Short mmCIF file of C-alpha atoms in Angstrom, two decimals:
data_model
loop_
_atom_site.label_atom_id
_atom_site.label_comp_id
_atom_site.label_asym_id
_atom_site.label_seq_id
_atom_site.Cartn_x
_atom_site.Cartn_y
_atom_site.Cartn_z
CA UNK A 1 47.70 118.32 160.88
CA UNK A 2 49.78 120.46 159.08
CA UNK A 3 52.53 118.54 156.13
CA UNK A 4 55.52 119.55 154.78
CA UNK A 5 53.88 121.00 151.43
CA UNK A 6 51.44 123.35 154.03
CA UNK A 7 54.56 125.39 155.24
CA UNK A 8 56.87 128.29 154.06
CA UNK A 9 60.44 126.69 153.76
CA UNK A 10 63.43 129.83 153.99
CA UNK A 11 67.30 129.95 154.08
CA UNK A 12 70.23 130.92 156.63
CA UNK A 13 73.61 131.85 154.97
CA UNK A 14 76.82 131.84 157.03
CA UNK A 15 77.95 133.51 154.28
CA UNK A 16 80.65 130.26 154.32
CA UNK A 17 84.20 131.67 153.77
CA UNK A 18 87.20 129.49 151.77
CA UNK A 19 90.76 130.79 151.80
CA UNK A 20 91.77 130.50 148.33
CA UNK A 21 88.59 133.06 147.72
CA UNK A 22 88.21 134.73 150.96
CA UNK A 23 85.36 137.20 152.28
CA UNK A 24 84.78 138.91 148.93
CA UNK A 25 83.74 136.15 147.01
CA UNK A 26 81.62 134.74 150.02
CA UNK A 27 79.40 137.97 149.53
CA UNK A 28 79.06 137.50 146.11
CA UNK A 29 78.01 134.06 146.21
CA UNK A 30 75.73 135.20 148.72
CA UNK A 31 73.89 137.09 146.73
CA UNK A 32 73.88 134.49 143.95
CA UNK A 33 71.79 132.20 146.16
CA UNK A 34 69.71 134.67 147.44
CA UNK A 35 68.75 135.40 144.06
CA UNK A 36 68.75 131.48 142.94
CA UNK A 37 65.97 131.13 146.37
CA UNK A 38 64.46 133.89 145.12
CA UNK A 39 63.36 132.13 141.97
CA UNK A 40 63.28 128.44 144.11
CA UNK A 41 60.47 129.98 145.97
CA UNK A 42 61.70 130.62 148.82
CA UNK A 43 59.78 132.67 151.44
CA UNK A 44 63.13 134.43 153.11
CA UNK A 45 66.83 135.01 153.08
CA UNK A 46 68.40 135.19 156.38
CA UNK A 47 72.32 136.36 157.55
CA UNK A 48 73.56 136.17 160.88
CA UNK A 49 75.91 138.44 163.11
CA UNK A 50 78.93 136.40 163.72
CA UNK A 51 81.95 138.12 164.65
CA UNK A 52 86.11 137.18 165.30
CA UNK A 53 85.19 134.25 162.64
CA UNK A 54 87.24 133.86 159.64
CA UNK A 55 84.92 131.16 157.86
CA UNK A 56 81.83 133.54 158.22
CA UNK A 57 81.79 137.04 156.10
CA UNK A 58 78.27 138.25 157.41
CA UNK A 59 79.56 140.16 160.83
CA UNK A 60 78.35 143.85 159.12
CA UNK A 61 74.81 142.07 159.05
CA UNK A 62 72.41 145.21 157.93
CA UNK A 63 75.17 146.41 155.56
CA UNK A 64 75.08 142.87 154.27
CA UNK A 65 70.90 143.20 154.33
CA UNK A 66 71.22 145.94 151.97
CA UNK A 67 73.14 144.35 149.50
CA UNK A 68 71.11 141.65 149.23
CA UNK A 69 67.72 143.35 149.21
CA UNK A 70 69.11 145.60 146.42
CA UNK A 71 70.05 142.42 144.20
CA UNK A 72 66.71 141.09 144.68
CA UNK A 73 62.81 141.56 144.42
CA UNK A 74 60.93 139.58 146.16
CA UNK A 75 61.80 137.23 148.88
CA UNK A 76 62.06 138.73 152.38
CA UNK A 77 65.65 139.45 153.98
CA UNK A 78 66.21 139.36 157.55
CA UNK A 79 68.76 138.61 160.47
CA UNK A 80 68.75 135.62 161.93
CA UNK A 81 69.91 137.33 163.75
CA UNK A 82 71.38 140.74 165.28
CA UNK A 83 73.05 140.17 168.67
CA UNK A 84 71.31 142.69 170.23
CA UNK A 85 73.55 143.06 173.55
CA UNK A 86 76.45 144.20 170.92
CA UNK A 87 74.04 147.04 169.97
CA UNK A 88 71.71 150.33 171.12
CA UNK A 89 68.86 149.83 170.29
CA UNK A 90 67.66 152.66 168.72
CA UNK A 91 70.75 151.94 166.28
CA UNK A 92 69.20 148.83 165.29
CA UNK A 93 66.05 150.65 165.35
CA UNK A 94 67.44 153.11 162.34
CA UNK A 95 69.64 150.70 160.51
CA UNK A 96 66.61 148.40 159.77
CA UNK A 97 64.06 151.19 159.88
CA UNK A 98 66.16 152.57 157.03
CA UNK A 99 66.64 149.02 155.12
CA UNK A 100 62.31 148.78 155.41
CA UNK A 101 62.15 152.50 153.99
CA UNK A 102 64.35 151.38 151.19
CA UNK A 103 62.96 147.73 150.36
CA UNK A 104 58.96 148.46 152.15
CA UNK A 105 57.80 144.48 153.21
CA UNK A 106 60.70 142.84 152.63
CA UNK A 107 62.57 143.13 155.78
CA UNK A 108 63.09 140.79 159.19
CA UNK A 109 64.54 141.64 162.29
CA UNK A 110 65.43 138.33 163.76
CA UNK A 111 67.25 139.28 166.96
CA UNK A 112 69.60 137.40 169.87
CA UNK A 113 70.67 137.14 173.38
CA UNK A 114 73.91 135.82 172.75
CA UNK A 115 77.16 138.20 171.91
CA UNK A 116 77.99 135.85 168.59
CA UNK A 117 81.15 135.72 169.49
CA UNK A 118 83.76 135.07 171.80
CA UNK A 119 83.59 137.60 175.78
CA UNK A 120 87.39 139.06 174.47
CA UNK A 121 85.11 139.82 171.09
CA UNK A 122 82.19 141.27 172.74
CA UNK A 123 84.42 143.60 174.51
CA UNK A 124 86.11 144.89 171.90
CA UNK A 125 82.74 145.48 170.27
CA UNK A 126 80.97 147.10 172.80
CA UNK A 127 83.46 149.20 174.73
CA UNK A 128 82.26 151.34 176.86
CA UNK A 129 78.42 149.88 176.35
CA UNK A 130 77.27 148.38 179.10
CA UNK A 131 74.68 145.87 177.53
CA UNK A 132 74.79 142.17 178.16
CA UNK A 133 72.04 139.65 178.32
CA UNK A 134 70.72 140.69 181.15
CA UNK A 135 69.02 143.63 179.79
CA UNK A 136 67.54 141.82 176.59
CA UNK A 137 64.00 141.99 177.43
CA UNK A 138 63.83 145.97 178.13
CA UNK A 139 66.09 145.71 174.75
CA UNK A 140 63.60 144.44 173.03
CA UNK A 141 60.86 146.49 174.61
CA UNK A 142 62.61 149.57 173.71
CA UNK A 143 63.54 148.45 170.14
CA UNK A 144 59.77 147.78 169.68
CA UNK A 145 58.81 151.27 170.45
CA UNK A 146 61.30 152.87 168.23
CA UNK A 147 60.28 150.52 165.36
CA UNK A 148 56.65 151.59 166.19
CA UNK A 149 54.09 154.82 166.40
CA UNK A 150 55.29 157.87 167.79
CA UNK A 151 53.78 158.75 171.51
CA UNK A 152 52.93 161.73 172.54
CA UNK A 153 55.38 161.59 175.57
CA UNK A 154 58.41 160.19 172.89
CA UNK A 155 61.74 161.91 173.27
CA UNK A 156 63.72 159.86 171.31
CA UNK A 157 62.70 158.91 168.18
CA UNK A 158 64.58 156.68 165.46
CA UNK A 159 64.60 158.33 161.74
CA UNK A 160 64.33 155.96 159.53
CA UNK A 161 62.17 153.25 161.78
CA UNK A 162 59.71 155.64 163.28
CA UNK A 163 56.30 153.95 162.28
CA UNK A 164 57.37 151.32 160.17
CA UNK A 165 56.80 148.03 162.24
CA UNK A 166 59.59 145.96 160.57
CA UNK A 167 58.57 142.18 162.17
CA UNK A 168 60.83 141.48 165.02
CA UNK A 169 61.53 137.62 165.85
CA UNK A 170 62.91 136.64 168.92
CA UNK A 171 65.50 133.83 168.54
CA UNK A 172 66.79 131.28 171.00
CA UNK A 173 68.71 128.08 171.32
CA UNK A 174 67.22 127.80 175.11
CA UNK A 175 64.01 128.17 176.68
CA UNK A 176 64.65 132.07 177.92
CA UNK A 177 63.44 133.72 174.42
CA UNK A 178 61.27 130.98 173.75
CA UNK A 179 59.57 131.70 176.96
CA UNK A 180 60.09 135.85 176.01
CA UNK A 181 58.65 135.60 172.65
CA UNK A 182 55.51 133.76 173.72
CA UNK A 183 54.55 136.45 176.66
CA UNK A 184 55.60 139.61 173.86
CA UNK A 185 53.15 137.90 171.28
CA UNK A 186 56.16 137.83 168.53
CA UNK A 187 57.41 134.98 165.82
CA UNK A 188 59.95 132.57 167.61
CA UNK A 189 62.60 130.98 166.03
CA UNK A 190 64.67 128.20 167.18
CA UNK A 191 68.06 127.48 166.40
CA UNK A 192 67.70 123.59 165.91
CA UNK A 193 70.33 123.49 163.35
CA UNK A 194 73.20 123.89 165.99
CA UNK A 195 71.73 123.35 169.60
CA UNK A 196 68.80 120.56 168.79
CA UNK A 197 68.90 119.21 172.41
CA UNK A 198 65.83 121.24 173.71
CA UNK A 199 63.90 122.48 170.78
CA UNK A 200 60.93 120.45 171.79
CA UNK A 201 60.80 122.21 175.11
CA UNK A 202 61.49 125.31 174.07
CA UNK A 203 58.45 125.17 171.31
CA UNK A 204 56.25 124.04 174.45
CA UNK A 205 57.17 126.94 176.38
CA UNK A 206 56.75 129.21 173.73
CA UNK A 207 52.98 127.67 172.78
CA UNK A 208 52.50 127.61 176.43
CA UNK A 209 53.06 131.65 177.03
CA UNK A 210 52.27 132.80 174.13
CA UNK A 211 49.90 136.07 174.32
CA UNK A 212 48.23 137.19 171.21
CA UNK A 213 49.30 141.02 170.68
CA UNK A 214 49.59 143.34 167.93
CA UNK A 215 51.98 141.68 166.03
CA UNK A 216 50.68 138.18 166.15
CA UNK A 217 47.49 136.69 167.27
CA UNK A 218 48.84 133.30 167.27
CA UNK A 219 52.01 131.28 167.93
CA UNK A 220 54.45 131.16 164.60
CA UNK A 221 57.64 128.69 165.09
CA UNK A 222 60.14 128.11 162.80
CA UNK A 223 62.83 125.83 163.61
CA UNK A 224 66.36 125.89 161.65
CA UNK A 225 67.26 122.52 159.98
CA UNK A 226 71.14 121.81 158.43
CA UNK A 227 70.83 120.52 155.06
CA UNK A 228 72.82 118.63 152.75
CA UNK A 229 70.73 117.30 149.63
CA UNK A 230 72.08 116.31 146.86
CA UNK A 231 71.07 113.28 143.42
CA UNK A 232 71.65 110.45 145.64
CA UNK A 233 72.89 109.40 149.33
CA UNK A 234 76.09 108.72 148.60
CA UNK A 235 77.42 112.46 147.07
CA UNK A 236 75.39 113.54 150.14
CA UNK A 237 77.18 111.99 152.22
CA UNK A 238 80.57 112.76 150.52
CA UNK A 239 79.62 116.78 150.79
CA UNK A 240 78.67 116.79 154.35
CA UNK A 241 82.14 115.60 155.04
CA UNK A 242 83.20 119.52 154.46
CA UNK A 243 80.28 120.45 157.33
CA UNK A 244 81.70 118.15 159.64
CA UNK A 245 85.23 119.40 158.93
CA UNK A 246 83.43 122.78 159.85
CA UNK A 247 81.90 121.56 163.02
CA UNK A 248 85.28 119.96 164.46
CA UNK A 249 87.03 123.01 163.39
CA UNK A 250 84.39 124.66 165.43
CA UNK A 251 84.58 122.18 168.67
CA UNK A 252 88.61 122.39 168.43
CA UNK A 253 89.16 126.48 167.87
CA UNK A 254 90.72 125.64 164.69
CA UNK A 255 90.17 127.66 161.24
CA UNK A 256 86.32 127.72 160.16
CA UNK A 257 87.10 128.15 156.73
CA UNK A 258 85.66 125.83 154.40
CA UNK A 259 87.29 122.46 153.51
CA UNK A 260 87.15 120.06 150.70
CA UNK A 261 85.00 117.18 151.35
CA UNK A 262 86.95 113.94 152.09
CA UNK A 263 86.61 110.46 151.14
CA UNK A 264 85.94 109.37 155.27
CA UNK A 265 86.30 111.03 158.08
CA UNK A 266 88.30 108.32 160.45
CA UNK A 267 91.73 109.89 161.33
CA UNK A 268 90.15 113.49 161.63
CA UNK A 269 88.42 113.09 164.59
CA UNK A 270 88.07 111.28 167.98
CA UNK A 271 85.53 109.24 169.30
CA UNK A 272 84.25 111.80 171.23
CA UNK A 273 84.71 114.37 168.99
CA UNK A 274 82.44 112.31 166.58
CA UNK A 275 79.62 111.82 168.69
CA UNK A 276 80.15 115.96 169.48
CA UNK A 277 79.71 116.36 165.97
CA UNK A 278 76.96 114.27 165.66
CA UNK A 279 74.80 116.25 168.20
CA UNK A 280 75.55 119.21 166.81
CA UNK A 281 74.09 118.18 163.92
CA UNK A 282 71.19 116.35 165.62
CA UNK A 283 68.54 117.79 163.34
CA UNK A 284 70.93 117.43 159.74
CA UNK A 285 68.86 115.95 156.86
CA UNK A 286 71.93 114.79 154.52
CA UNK A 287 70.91 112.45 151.88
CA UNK A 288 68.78 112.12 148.70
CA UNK A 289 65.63 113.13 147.58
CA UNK A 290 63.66 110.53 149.13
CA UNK A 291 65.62 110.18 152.33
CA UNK A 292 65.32 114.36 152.85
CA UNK A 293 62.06 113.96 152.49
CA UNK A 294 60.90 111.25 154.83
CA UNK A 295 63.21 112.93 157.56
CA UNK A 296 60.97 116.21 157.07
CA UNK A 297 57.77 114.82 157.35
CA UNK A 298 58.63 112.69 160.55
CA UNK A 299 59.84 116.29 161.72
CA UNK A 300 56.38 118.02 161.19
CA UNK A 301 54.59 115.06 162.23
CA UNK A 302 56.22 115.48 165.67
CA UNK A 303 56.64 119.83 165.49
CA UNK A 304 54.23 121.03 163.63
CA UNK A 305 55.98 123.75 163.02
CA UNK A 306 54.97 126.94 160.75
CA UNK A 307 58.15 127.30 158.78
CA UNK A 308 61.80 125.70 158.32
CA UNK A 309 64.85 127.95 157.59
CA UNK A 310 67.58 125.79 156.00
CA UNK A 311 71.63 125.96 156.43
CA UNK A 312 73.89 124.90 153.99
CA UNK A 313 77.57 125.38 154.07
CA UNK A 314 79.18 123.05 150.87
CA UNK A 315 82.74 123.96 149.99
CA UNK A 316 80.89 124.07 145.99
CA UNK A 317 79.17 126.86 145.49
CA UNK A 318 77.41 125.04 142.89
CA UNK A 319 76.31 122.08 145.56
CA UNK A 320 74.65 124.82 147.16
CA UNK A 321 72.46 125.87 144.63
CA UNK A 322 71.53 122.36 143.79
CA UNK A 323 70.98 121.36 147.93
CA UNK A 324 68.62 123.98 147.41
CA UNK A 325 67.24 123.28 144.85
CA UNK A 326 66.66 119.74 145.31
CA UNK A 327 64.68 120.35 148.52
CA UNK A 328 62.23 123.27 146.98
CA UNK A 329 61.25 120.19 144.60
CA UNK A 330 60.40 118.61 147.07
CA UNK A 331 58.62 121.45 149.55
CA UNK A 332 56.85 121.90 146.68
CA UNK A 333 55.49 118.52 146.20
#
């Protein structure tokens, strides 16, 4: 049985946006906490490909990549992920074989189904591209190839990428790339920190088909986990006012740029808009030391999981850092 202190513990930014700051300051303070994990110990740093979103600066995601792998050493840097319907993928295929040339073993390809956006967004992205969901497996198939050794019948090769076998994880927030991932033999992530409803399913289906191959010759899972830690329950609770502000924002297609915390939340949202809110954030661990930690371990009792990648989107850039912080203290033990 594997505990909390046996696994690799990473982070997804959102690269969280505020308007009195805007995009440009979101970057930088993205890089601040990669560098701050860096240092925490954590295993990787992960952005994601969001798009038509003003509270979330991390749409140009392997531009992004670079920047962050240049302002640090050592911790791994990834997407989490690239939409890859919105892309070709030998593009992909030379974008991050060019980021692993640059930064060798320190690079994740994390990709998804999903257009991270809105369908008036992905058609402005993709044009005259006729990729959608549909085609995500021979996507991936293809993607694999480029990232891999040349063939002797290859026409098309991607330079950079050619050879260097950057890790590609599938991601999900069904049971389709759970399901995908397990017969491909790749890493599977699950996006537990915004769709919680069926990560224990999709984890059994992945276990369930998974096929040992050349990339993995066992099942790897890591699940994403919201997080709000801070010296006691009460500021917790305080700053995770701001993520549920975020989340309502979200439910209502309102603004998603960050917002103060508040005092309470009753007259912001409905009934129903709480309990939306709530399973949204079905897998949160918002509290103190203690409390964080006795959620976790109740989580890897019942996952045991390889690896948790942690969001946190505080209005403070300095309650960031010390959310982090205060939870490598205690994956540490």
């Amino acid at each position: 049985m594997k505990s909390l202190n046996d696994i690799k513990y990473s982070a997804l930014d959102l690269v969280p946006v505020r308007k009195e700051t805007g995009p440009a300051q979101a970057l930088r303070n993205s890089l601040d906490l990669a560098q701050h994990l860096e240092r925490y110990g954590y295993n990787r740093f992960w952005v994601a490909e969001h798009h038509n979103m003003d509270g979330i600066a991390s749409s140009a995601t392997s531009v992004l990549l670079g920047y962050l792998a240049g302002g640090t050493s050592t911790i791994r840097v990834g997407s989490g992920g690239v939409m890859l319907p919105n892309h070709a993928p030998l593009v992909i295929a030379e974008q991050f074989g060019t980021l692993e040339s640059l930064y060798p073993g320190r690079i994740d390809l994390g990709l998804g189904r999903a257009p991270g956006s809105d369908q008036l967004t992905a058609r402005a992205l993709r044009r005259e591209r006729s990729g959608s969901s549909d085609d995500f497996p021979q996507d991936v198939e293809e993607l694999l190839a480029y990232l891999g050794e040349r063939t002797p019948q290859q026409r098309v090769v991607a330079v950079p990428g050619m050879g260097t076998k950057v890790p590609v994880w599938l991601l999900g927030s069904s049971l389709f790339s759970a399901q995908l991932a397990g017969m491909q033999g790749l890493p599977y992530a699950f996006a537990s920190h915004f769709a919680p409803r069926m990560m224990h399913e999709a984890v059994r289906v992945y276990r369930d088909h998974f096929t040992p191959s050349a990339y993995l010759d066992k099942p790897y899972v890591m699940l994403g986990v919201p997080l709000v830690a801070a010296d006691t329950d009460e500021q917790a609770e305080y700053l995770a006012t701001s993520v549920y502000q975020r989340i309502l924002n979200l439910i209502r297609g309102q603004t998603l740029l960050l917002q103060p915390p508040v005092d309470t939340m009753q007259g912001l949202w409905l009934p129903h808009e709480r309990e939306a809110v709530g399973s949204f954030l079905g897998m949160a661990v918002i509290g103190g030391p203690a409390k964080i930690r006795a959620r976790l371990d109740v989580l890897m009792e019942q996952t045991q999981v390889d690896e948790l990648i942690f969001t946190c989107d505080l209005y403070e850039h300095a309650d960031r850092l010390r959310s982090y912080e205060l939870l490598a203290q205690l994956m540490r033990g």
